[in-house]
Amino acid sequence: DVLAAALGNHALNLMDARAISALAAAGQDLRLLDARATLSDPSAGRAAFDVSHIPRAVHADLDLQLSDHARRGHGRHPLPDAAAFARTVGGWGIGPAHQVVVYDAGDGSMAAARAWWLLTLLGHQRVAVLDGGLAAWRAAGLPETAATDRPPPLPPYPCSTYAAARIATAVQVQARLGQAPGWLLDARGAERFAGQVEPIDPVAGHVPSAVNRPFPLNLHDGRFRPAAELRAELLDALRGHPPSEAVLMC
């Protein structure tokens, strides 16, 4: 979804740490989601949140709230049911009018981008990612807390269905394998794409015809590079395929 945003299909709004701090100080209707996660230790994100987080943030758990592991055969982190996620969003105190900012530990590549994507799938408009994540917040010398001071819960988010056109299934991908490369971008590291190392998945390598575009290429010093630069590089990676037909995977 970060790649799709750079291509212009869906705007990935980025906010820097000081702008977020100013909104909070001005009493704006701000909601903060801490989406820190560690794939090798599902409890690590919550443990880090309990030690210290941005004031008034709520923890968004990759495995318990941003995924539904009861759905078998849908990958490592299957999407949660839309109605269930709408209840989760309401429980976070988020309604359609709120400005939401999501962060993870650093560059957004873990669960911050996923939480952003899920909220946009529900149709939420005012959602951004903290550019540079908690690392940028700390570098700016901004406050953290271990206190729990979350907003009051709301009813379920009023939209309980996802924008299905923005989700590709494995069957849909398989049906397009005969197309010329460029429509499927794989954001994993080059070594995993090539099958040289595989620390997580049971089978090494990549989907046939995928083009490798490692996520770190989108960043400089943990922040997103200028949109114009990213757009030019990503259009080149698509090899003539229109951005609206791109499928992105990790």
PDB file of C-alpha atoms in Angstrom:
ATOM      1  CA  ASP A   1       0.000   0.000   0.000  1.00  0.00           C
ATOM      2  CA  VAL A   2       2.915   2.342   0.511  1.00  0.00           C
ATOM      3  CA  LEU A   3       3.893   1.594  -3.081  1.00  0.00           C
ATOM      4  CA  ALA A   4       0.345   2.155  -4.309  1.00  0.00           C
ATOM      5  CA  ALA A   5       0.249   5.473  -2.514  1.00  0.00           C
ATOM      6  CA  ALA A   6       3.453   6.615  -4.169  1.00  0.00           C
ATOM      7  CA  LEU A   7       1.968   5.697  -7.542  1.00  0.00           C
ATOM      8  CA  GLY A   8      -0.948   7.979  -6.842  1.00  0.00           C
ATOM      9  CA  ASN A   9      -3.858   5.542  -6.506  1.00  0.00           C
ATOM     10  CA  HIS A  10      -4.380   6.288  -2.812  1.00  0.00           C
ATOM     11  CA  ALA A  11      -2.757   9.123  -0.917  1.00  0.00           C
ATOM     12  CA  LEU A  12      -0.506   7.960   1.901  1.00  0.00           C
ATOM     13  CA  ASN A  13      -0.569  11.037   4.081  1.00  0.00           C
ATOM     14  CA  LEU A  14       2.643  11.461   5.995  1.00  0.00           C
ATOM     15  CA  MET A  15       3.008  13.628   9.092  1.00  0.00           C
ATOM     16  CA  ASP A  16       6.211  14.548  10.852  1.00  0.00           C
ATOM     17  CA  ALA A  17       6.586  14.260  14.592  1.00  0.00           C
ATOM     18  CA  ARG A  18       6.448  17.964  15.416  1.00  0.00           C
ATOM     19  CA  ALA A  19       3.295  18.500  13.344  1.00  0.00           C
ATOM     20  CA  ILE A  20       1.575  15.709  15.269  1.00  0.00           C
ATOM     21  CA  SER A  21       2.733  17.157  18.582  1.00  0.00           C
ATOM     22  CA  ALA A  22       1.343  20.566  17.568  1.00  0.00           C
ATOM     23  CA  LEU A  23      -2.040  19.043  16.678  1.00  0.00           C
ATOM     24  CA  ALA A  24      -2.196  17.302  20.045  1.00  0.00           C
ATOM     25  CA  ALA A  25      -1.241  20.497  21.897  1.00  0.00           C
ATOM     26  CA  ALA A  26      -3.900  22.455  20.020  1.00  0.00           C
ATOM     27  CA  GLY A  27      -6.582  20.052  21.249  1.00  0.00           C
ATOM     28  CA  GLN A  28      -7.338  18.676  17.807  1.00  0.00           C
ATOM     29  CA  ASP A  29      -9.527  15.587  17.541  1.00  0.00           C
ATOM     30  CA  LEU A  30      -6.500  13.333  17.139  1.00  0.00           C
ATOM     31  CA  ARG A  31      -6.300   9.557  17.500  1.00  0.00           C
ATOM     32  CA  LEU A  32      -2.927   7.813  17.698  1.00  0.00           C
ATOM     33  CA  LEU A  33      -2.355   4.127  16.971  1.00  0.00           C
ATOM     34  CA  ASP A  34       0.872   2.434  18.074  1.00  0.00           C
ATOM     35  CA  ALA A  35       1.334  -0.475  15.648  1.00  0.00           C
ATOM     36  CA  ARG A  36       4.768  -1.679  16.740  1.00  0.00           C
ATOM     37  CA  ALA A  37       5.240  -5.389  16.049  1.00  0.00           C
ATOM     38  CA  THR A  38       7.922  -8.055  15.782  1.00  0.00           C
ATOM     39  CA  LEU A  39       7.221 -11.029  13.505  1.00  0.00           C
ATOM     40  CA  SER A  40       9.341 -13.406  15.575  1.00  0.00           C
ATOM     41  CA  ASP A  41       7.648 -12.418  18.849  1.00  0.00           C
ATOM     42  CA  PRO A  42       3.932 -11.516  18.639  1.00  0.00           C
ATOM     43  CA  SER A  43       3.945 -10.205  22.211  1.00  0.00           C
ATOM     44  CA  ALA A  44       6.843  -7.793  21.717  1.00  0.00           C
ATOM     45  CA  GLY A  45       4.824  -4.918  20.298  1.00  0.00           C
ATOM     46  CA  ARG A  46       2.444  -4.789  23.224  1.00  0.00           C
ATOM     47  CA  ALA A  47       5.325  -5.158  25.692  1.00  0.00           C
ATOM     48  CA  ALA A  48       7.130  -2.189  24.134  1.00  0.00           C
ATOM     49  CA  PHE A  49       3.910  -0.155  24.219  1.00  0.00           C
ATOM     50  CA  ASP A  50       3.444  -0.889  27.919  1.00  0.00           C
ATOM     51  CA  VAL A  51       6.952   0.406  28.654  1.00  0.00           C
ATOM     52  CA  SER A  52       6.587   3.663  26.725  1.00  0.00           C
ATOM     53  CA  HIS A  53       4.475   5.189  23.948  1.00  0.00           C
ATOM     54  CA  ILE A  54       3.292   8.521  22.567  1.00  0.00           C
ATOM     55  CA  PRO A  55       0.768  10.058  25.015  1.00  0.00           C
ATOM     56  CA  ARG A  56      -2.864   9.019  24.402  1.00  0.00           C
ATOM     57  CA  ALA A  57      -1.865   6.371  21.860  1.00  0.00           C
ATOM     58  CA  VAL A  58      -3.726   3.066  21.679  1.00  0.00           C
ATOM     59  CA  HIS A  59      -1.941  -0.173  20.802  1.00  0.00           C
ATOM     60  CA  ALA A  60      -3.005  -1.747  17.501  1.00  0.00           C
ATOM     61  CA  ASP A  61      -1.934  -5.382  17.708  1.00  0.00           C
ATOM     62  CA  LEU A  62      -0.795  -6.915  14.400  1.00  0.00           C
ATOM     63  CA  ASP A  63      -1.800 -10.454  15.361  1.00  0.00           C
ATOM     64  CA  LEU A  64      -4.884  -9.832  17.490  1.00  0.00           C
ATOM     65  CA  GLN A  65      -6.546  -6.832  15.802  1.00  0.00           C
ATOM     66  CA  LEU A  66      -4.985  -6.237  12.370  1.00  0.00           C
ATOM     67  CA  SER A  67      -5.171  -9.922  11.416  1.00  0.00           C
ATOM     68  CA  ASP A  68      -7.472 -12.909  11.897  1.00  0.00           C
ATOM     69  CA  HIS A  69      -5.491 -16.110  12.333  1.00  0.00           C
ATOM     70  CA  ALA A  70      -8.678 -18.162  12.436  1.00  0.00           C
ATOM     71  CA  ARG A  71      -8.917 -17.722   8.649  1.00  0.00           C
ATOM     72  CA  ARG A  72      -6.861 -20.620   7.328  1.00  0.00           C
ATOM     73  CA  GLY A  73      -5.274 -20.602   3.888  1.00  0.00           C
ATOM     74  CA  HIS A  74      -5.089 -16.814   3.583  1.00  0.00           C
ATOM     75  CA  GLY A  75      -1.416 -16.220   4.284  1.00  0.00           C
ATOM     76  CA  ARG A  76       0.536 -15.378   7.416  1.00  0.00           C
ATOM     77  CA  HIS A  77      -1.634 -12.437   8.496  1.00  0.00           C
ATOM     78  CA  PRO A  78      -5.140 -12.822   7.013  1.00  0.00           C
ATOM     79  CA  LEU A  79      -7.327  -9.732   6.955  1.00  0.00           C
ATOM     80  CA  PRO A  80      -9.766  -9.505   9.864  1.00  0.00           C
ATOM     81  CA  ASP A  81     -13.462  -9.681   9.077  1.00  0.00           C
ATOM     82  CA  ALA A  82     -14.592  -6.189   8.075  1.00  0.00           C
ATOM     83  CA  ALA A  83     -17.437  -6.019  10.608  1.00  0.00           C
ATOM     84  CA  ALA A  84     -15.115  -7.228  13.373  1.00  0.00           C
ATOM     85  CA  PHE A  85     -12.522  -4.629  12.407  1.00  0.00           C
ATOM     86  CA  ALA A  86     -15.211  -1.927  12.401  1.00  0.00           C
ATOM     87  CA  ARG A  87     -15.927  -2.868  16.032  1.00  0.00           C
ATOM     88  CA  THR A  88     -12.208  -2.714  16.816  1.00  0.00           C
ATOM     89  CA  VAL A  89     -11.917   0.757  15.257  1.00  0.00           C
ATOM     90  CA  GLY A  90     -14.871   1.998  17.304  1.00  0.00           C
ATOM     91  CA  GLY A  91     -13.284   0.491  20.403  1.00  0.00           C
ATOM     92  CA  TRP A  92     -10.193   2.575  19.704  1.00  0.00           C
ATOM     93  CA  GLY A  93     -12.419   5.654  19.926  1.00  0.00           C
ATOM     94  CA  ILE A  94     -12.205   6.374  16.196  1.00  0.00           C
ATOM     95  CA  GLY A  95     -15.097   7.778  14.191  1.00  0.00           C
ATOM     96  CA  PRO A  96     -15.235   9.130  10.629  1.00  0.00           C
ATOM     97  CA  ALA A  97     -14.360  12.707  11.685  1.00  0.00           C
ATOM     98  CA  HIS A  98     -11.170  11.868  13.598  1.00  0.00           C
ATOM     99  CA  GLN A  99      -7.670  12.486  12.339  1.00  0.00           C
ATOM    100  CA  VAL A 100      -5.819   9.202  12.871  1.00  0.00           C
ATOM    101  CA  VAL A 101      -2.029   8.911  12.909  1.00  0.00           C
ATOM    102  CA  VAL A 102      -0.433   5.459  12.909  1.00  0.00           C
ATOM    103  CA  TYR A 103       3.168   4.719  13.837  1.00  0.00           C
ATOM    104  CA  ASP A 104       5.462   1.797  14.423  1.00  0.00           C
ATOM    105  CA  ALA A 105       9.043   1.661  15.647  1.00  0.00           C
ATOM    106  CA  GLY A 106      10.617   3.237  12.591  1.00  0.00           C
ATOM    107  CA  ASP A 107       9.982   3.328   8.878  1.00  0.00           C
ATOM    108  CA  GLY A 108       6.361   2.160   8.716  1.00  0.00           C
ATOM    109  CA  SER A 109       7.186  -1.137   7.019  1.00  0.00           C
ATOM    110  CA  MET A 110       5.854  -3.309   9.826  1.00  0.00           C
ATOM    111  CA  ALA A 111       2.271  -2.722  10.887  1.00  0.00           C
ATOM    112  CA  ALA A 112       1.839   1.049  10.531  1.00  0.00           C
ATOM    113  CA  ALA A 113       1.250   0.810   6.787  1.00  0.00           C
ATOM    114  CA  ARG A 114      -1.078  -2.149   7.339  1.00  0.00           C
ATOM    115  CA  ALA A 115      -3.193  -0.259   9.878  1.00  0.00           C
ATOM    116  CA  TRP A 116      -3.319   2.710   7.478  1.00  0.00           C
ATOM    117  CA  TRP A 117      -4.445   0.382   4.675  1.00  0.00           C
ATOM    118  CA  LEU A 118      -7.133  -1.319   6.771  1.00  0.00           C
ATOM    119  CA  LEU A 119      -8.604   2.020   7.833  1.00  0.00           C
ATOM    120  CA  THR A 120      -8.697   3.210   4.225  1.00  0.00           C
ATOM    121  CA  LEU A 121     -10.331  -0.080   3.218  1.00  0.00           C
ATOM    122  CA  LEU A 122     -13.176   0.882   5.554  1.00  0.00           C
ATOM    123  CA  GLY A 123     -13.352   4.274   3.848  1.00  0.00           C
ATOM    124  CA  HIS A 124     -11.704   6.361   6.570  1.00  0.00           C
ATOM    125  CA  GLN A 125     -10.278   9.493   4.960  1.00  0.00           C
ATOM    126  CA  ARG A 126      -8.282  11.236   7.685  1.00  0.00           C
ATOM    127  CA  VAL A 127      -5.501   8.774   8.397  1.00  0.00           C
ATOM    128  CA  ALA A 128      -1.750   9.375   8.175  1.00  0.00           C
ATOM    129  CA  VAL A 129       1.509   7.603   9.009  1.00  0.00           C
ATOM    130  CA  LEU A 130       4.128   9.175  11.270  1.00  0.00           C
ATOM    131  CA  ASP A 131       7.099   9.613   8.939  1.00  0.00           C
ATOM    132  CA  GLY A 132      10.053   7.959  10.632  1.00  0.00           C
ATOM    133  CA  GLY A 133       7.891   6.363  13.301  1.00  0.00           C
ATOM    134  CA  LEU A 134       8.635   6.394  17.005  1.00  0.00           C
ATOM    135  CA  ALA A 135      12.344   6.766  16.198  1.00  0.00           C
ATOM    136  CA  ALA A 136      11.611  10.175  14.650  1.00  0.00           C
ATOM    137  CA  TRP A 137       9.430  11.157  17.620  1.00  0.00           C
ATOM    138  CA  ARG A 138      12.270  10.324  19.994  1.00  0.00           C
ATOM    139  CA  ALA A 139      14.858  12.090  17.837  1.00  0.00           C
ATOM    140  CA  ALA A 140      12.725  15.236  18.107  1.00  0.00           C
ATOM    141  CA  GLY A 141      12.852  14.971  21.914  1.00  0.00           C
ATOM    142  CA  LEU A 142       9.078  14.697  22.230  1.00  0.00           C
ATOM    143  CA  PRO A 143       7.406  13.162  25.315  1.00  0.00           C
ATOM    144  CA  GLU A 144       6.475   9.545  25.927  1.00  0.00           C
ATOM    145  CA  THR A 145       4.535   7.872  28.698  1.00  0.00           C
ATOM    146  CA  ALA A 146       3.724   4.480  30.163  1.00  0.00           C
ATOM    147  CA  ALA A 147       0.316   5.694  31.340  1.00  0.00           C
ATOM    148  CA  THR A 148      -2.916   4.429  29.841  1.00  0.00           C
ATOM    149  CA  ASP A 149      -4.943   7.426  28.711  1.00  0.00           C
ATOM    150  CA  ARG A 150      -6.997   6.217  25.788  1.00  0.00           C
ATOM    151  CA  PRO A 151     -10.015   7.966  24.265  1.00  0.00           C
ATOM    152  CA  PRO A 152     -13.467   6.695  25.232  1.00  0.00           C
ATOM    153  CA  PRO A 153     -14.775   3.884  23.018  1.00  0.00           C
ATOM    154  CA  LEU A 154     -17.343   4.564  20.316  1.00  0.00           C
ATOM    155  CA  PRO A 155     -19.881   2.349  18.530  1.00  0.00           C
ATOM    156  CA  PRO A 156     -18.547   0.297  15.610  1.00  0.00           C
ATOM    157  CA  TYR A 157     -17.210   2.319  12.703  1.00  0.00           C
ATOM    158  CA  PRO A 158     -20.248   3.033  10.479  1.00  0.00           C
ATOM    159  CA  CYS A 159     -18.833   1.227   7.436  1.00  0.00           C
ATOM    160  CA  SER A 160     -18.460  -2.520   7.944  1.00  0.00           C
ATOM    161  CA  THR A 161     -17.346  -3.611   4.462  1.00  0.00           C
ATOM    162  CA  TYR A 162     -13.982  -3.330   2.750  1.00  0.00           C
ATOM    163  CA  ALA A 163     -13.292  -1.744  -0.639  1.00  0.00           C
ATOM    164  CA  ALA A 164     -12.982  -5.105  -2.378  1.00  0.00           C
ATOM    165  CA  ALA A 165     -11.346  -3.661  -5.493  1.00  0.00           C
ATOM    166  CA  ARG A 166      -8.254  -2.875  -3.425  1.00  0.00           C
ATOM    167  CA  ILE A 167      -7.698  -6.498  -2.339  1.00  0.00           C
ATOM    168  CA  ALA A 168      -6.209  -9.142  -4.641  1.00  0.00           C
ATOM    169  CA  THR A 169      -6.697 -12.853  -3.952  1.00  0.00           C
ATOM    170  CA  ALA A 170      -4.199 -15.604  -4.707  1.00  0.00           C
ATOM    171  CA  VAL A 171      -6.600 -16.921  -7.363  1.00  0.00           C
ATOM    172  CA  GLN A 172      -6.655 -13.533  -9.097  1.00  0.00           C
ATOM    173  CA  VAL A 173      -2.869 -13.345  -9.030  1.00  0.00           C
ATOM    174  CA  GLN A 174      -2.568 -16.866 -10.409  1.00  0.00           C
ATOM    175  CA  ALA A 175      -4.893 -15.972 -13.288  1.00  0.00           C
ATOM    176  CA  ARG A 176      -2.528 -13.163 -14.354  1.00  0.00           C
ATOM    177  CA  LEU A 177       0.752 -15.111 -14.289  1.00  0.00           C
ATOM    178  CA  GLY A 178       0.883 -15.202 -18.099  1.00  0.00           C
ATOM    179  CA  GLN A 179       1.045 -11.427 -18.362  1.00  0.00           C
ATOM    180  CA  ALA A 180       4.316  -9.634 -19.043  1.00  0.00           C
ATOM    181  CA  PRO A 181       6.211  -8.796 -15.821  1.00  0.00           C
ATOM    182  CA  GLY A 182       5.641  -5.470 -14.124  1.00  0.00           C
ATOM    183  CA  TRP A 183       2.096  -5.789 -12.778  1.00  0.00           C
ATOM    184  CA  LEU A 184       3.176  -7.653  -9.599  1.00  0.00           C
ATOM    185  CA  LEU A 185       5.669  -5.917  -7.274  1.00  0.00           C
ATOM    186  CA  ASP A 186       7.288  -7.833  -4.392  1.00  0.00           C
ATOM    187  CA  ALA A 187       8.496  -5.533  -1.593  1.00  0.00           C
ATOM    188  CA  ARG A 188      10.719  -8.074   0.208  1.00  0.00           C
ATOM    189  CA  GLY A 189      14.509  -7.959   0.315  1.00  0.00           C
ATOM    190  CA  ALA A 190      16.462  -9.141  -2.704  1.00  0.00           C
ATOM    191  CA  GLU A 191      17.892 -12.198  -0.918  1.00  0.00           C
ATOM    192  CA  ARG A 192      14.468 -13.529  -0.010  1.00  0.00           C
ATOM    193  CA  PHE A 193      13.085 -12.727  -3.451  1.00  0.00           C
ATOM    194  CA  ALA A 194      15.925 -14.727  -5.008  1.00  0.00           C
ATOM    195  CA  GLY A 195      15.370 -17.613  -2.592  1.00  0.00           C
ATOM    196  CA  GLN A 196      18.906 -17.332  -1.200  1.00  0.00           C
ATOM    197  CA  VAL A 197      17.600 -17.020   2.367  1.00  0.00           C
ATOM    198  CA  GLU A 198      14.174 -17.715   3.832  1.00  0.00           C
ATOM    199  CA  PRO A 199      13.732 -17.223   7.586  1.00  0.00           C
ATOM    200  CA  ILE A 200       9.934 -17.351   7.688  1.00  0.00           C
ATOM    201  CA  ASP A 201       8.121 -18.999   4.790  1.00  0.00           C
ATOM    202  CA  PRO A 202       8.071 -22.760   4.094  1.00  0.00           C
ATOM    203  CA  VAL A 203       9.097 -22.260   0.434  1.00  0.00           C
ATOM    204  CA  ALA A 204      11.846 -19.893  -0.694  1.00  0.00           C
ATOM    205  CA  GLY A 205      11.698 -17.719  -3.790  1.00  0.00           C
ATOM    206  CA  HIS A 206       8.989 -15.598  -5.382  1.00  0.00           C
ATOM    207  CA  VAL A 207       5.783 -15.711  -7.410  1.00  0.00           C
ATOM    208  CA  PRO A 208       6.536 -16.190 -11.118  1.00  0.00           C
ATOM    209  CA  SER A 209       6.715 -12.929 -13.097  1.00  0.00           C
ATOM    210  CA  ALA A 210       6.963 -10.756  -9.957  1.00  0.00           C
ATOM    211  CA  VAL A 211       9.349  -7.793 -10.020  1.00  0.00           C
ATOM    212  CA  ASN A 212      11.388  -7.131  -6.888  1.00  0.00           C
ATOM    213  CA  ARG A 213      11.151  -3.655  -5.374  1.00  0.00           C
ATOM    214  CA  PRO A 214      12.605  -3.885  -1.838  1.00  0.00           C
ATOM    215  CA  PHE A 215      10.796  -1.587   0.570  1.00  0.00           C
ATOM    216  CA  PRO A 216      13.977   0.132   1.873  1.00  0.00           C
ATOM    217  CA  LEU A 217      14.465   1.697  -1.574  1.00  0.00           C
ATOM    218  CA  ASN A 218      11.527   3.957  -0.732  1.00  0.00           C
ATOM    219  CA  LEU A 219      13.340   5.451   2.265  1.00  0.00           C
ATOM    220  CA  HIS A 220      16.246   7.678   3.177  1.00  0.00           C
ATOM    221  CA  ASP A 221      17.448   7.688   6.777  1.00  0.00           C
ATOM    222  CA  GLY A 222      14.182   6.058   7.874  1.00  0.00           C
ATOM    223  CA  ARG A 223      11.947   8.672   6.194  1.00  0.00           C
ATOM    224  CA  PHE A 224      10.059   8.420   2.925  1.00  0.00           C
ATOM    225  CA  ARG A 225      11.864   9.832  -0.087  1.00  0.00           C
ATOM    226  CA  PRO A 226      10.188  12.592  -2.144  1.00  0.00           C
ATOM    227  CA  ALA A 227       7.014  11.426  -3.870  1.00  0.00           C
ATOM    228  CA  ALA A 228       8.177  12.552  -7.339  1.00  0.00           C
ATOM    229  CA  GLU A 229      11.303  10.386  -7.074  1.00  0.00           C
ATOM    230  CA  LEU A 230       9.323   7.365  -5.913  1.00  0.00           C
ATOM    231  CA  ARG A 231       6.701   7.785  -8.602  1.00  0.00           C
ATOM    232  CA  ALA A 232       9.332   7.842 -11.362  1.00  0.00           C
ATOM    233  CA  GLU A 233      11.071   4.711 -10.052  1.00  0.00           C
ATOM    234  CA  LEU A 234       7.853   2.793  -9.460  1.00  0.00           C
ATOM    235  CA  LEU A 235       6.470   3.617 -12.881  1.00  0.00           C
ATOM    236  CA  ASP A 236       9.718   2.242 -14.300  1.00  0.00           C
ATOM    237  CA  ALA A 237       9.273  -0.947 -12.240  1.00  0.00           C
ATOM    238  CA  LEU A 238       5.760  -1.396 -13.687  1.00  0.00           C
ATOM    239  CA  ARG A 239       7.265  -1.657 -17.184  1.00  0.00           C
ATOM    240  CA  GLY A 240       4.326  -0.021 -18.926  1.00  0.00           C
ATOM    241  CA  HIS A 241       1.514  -1.517 -16.833  1.00  0.00           C
ATOM    242  CA  PRO A 242      -0.916   1.136 -15.541  1.00  0.00           C
ATOM    243  CA  PRO A 243      -0.656   1.771 -11.771  1.00  0.00           C
ATOM    244  CA  SER A 244      -4.369   0.987 -11.368  1.00  0.00           C
ATOM    245  CA  GLU A 245      -3.661  -2.632 -12.377  1.00  0.00           C
ATOM    246  CA  ALA A 246      -0.679  -3.165 -10.077  1.00  0.00           C
ATOM    247  CA  VAL A 247      -0.694  -5.823  -7.361  1.00  0.00           C
ATOM    248  CA  LEU A 248       1.628  -5.418  -4.387  1.00  0.00           C
ATOM    249  CA  MET A 249       2.884  -8.116  -2.083  1.00  0.00           C
ATOM    250  CA  CYS A 250       5.403  -8.855   0.642  1.00  0.00           C
TER     251      CYS A 250
END
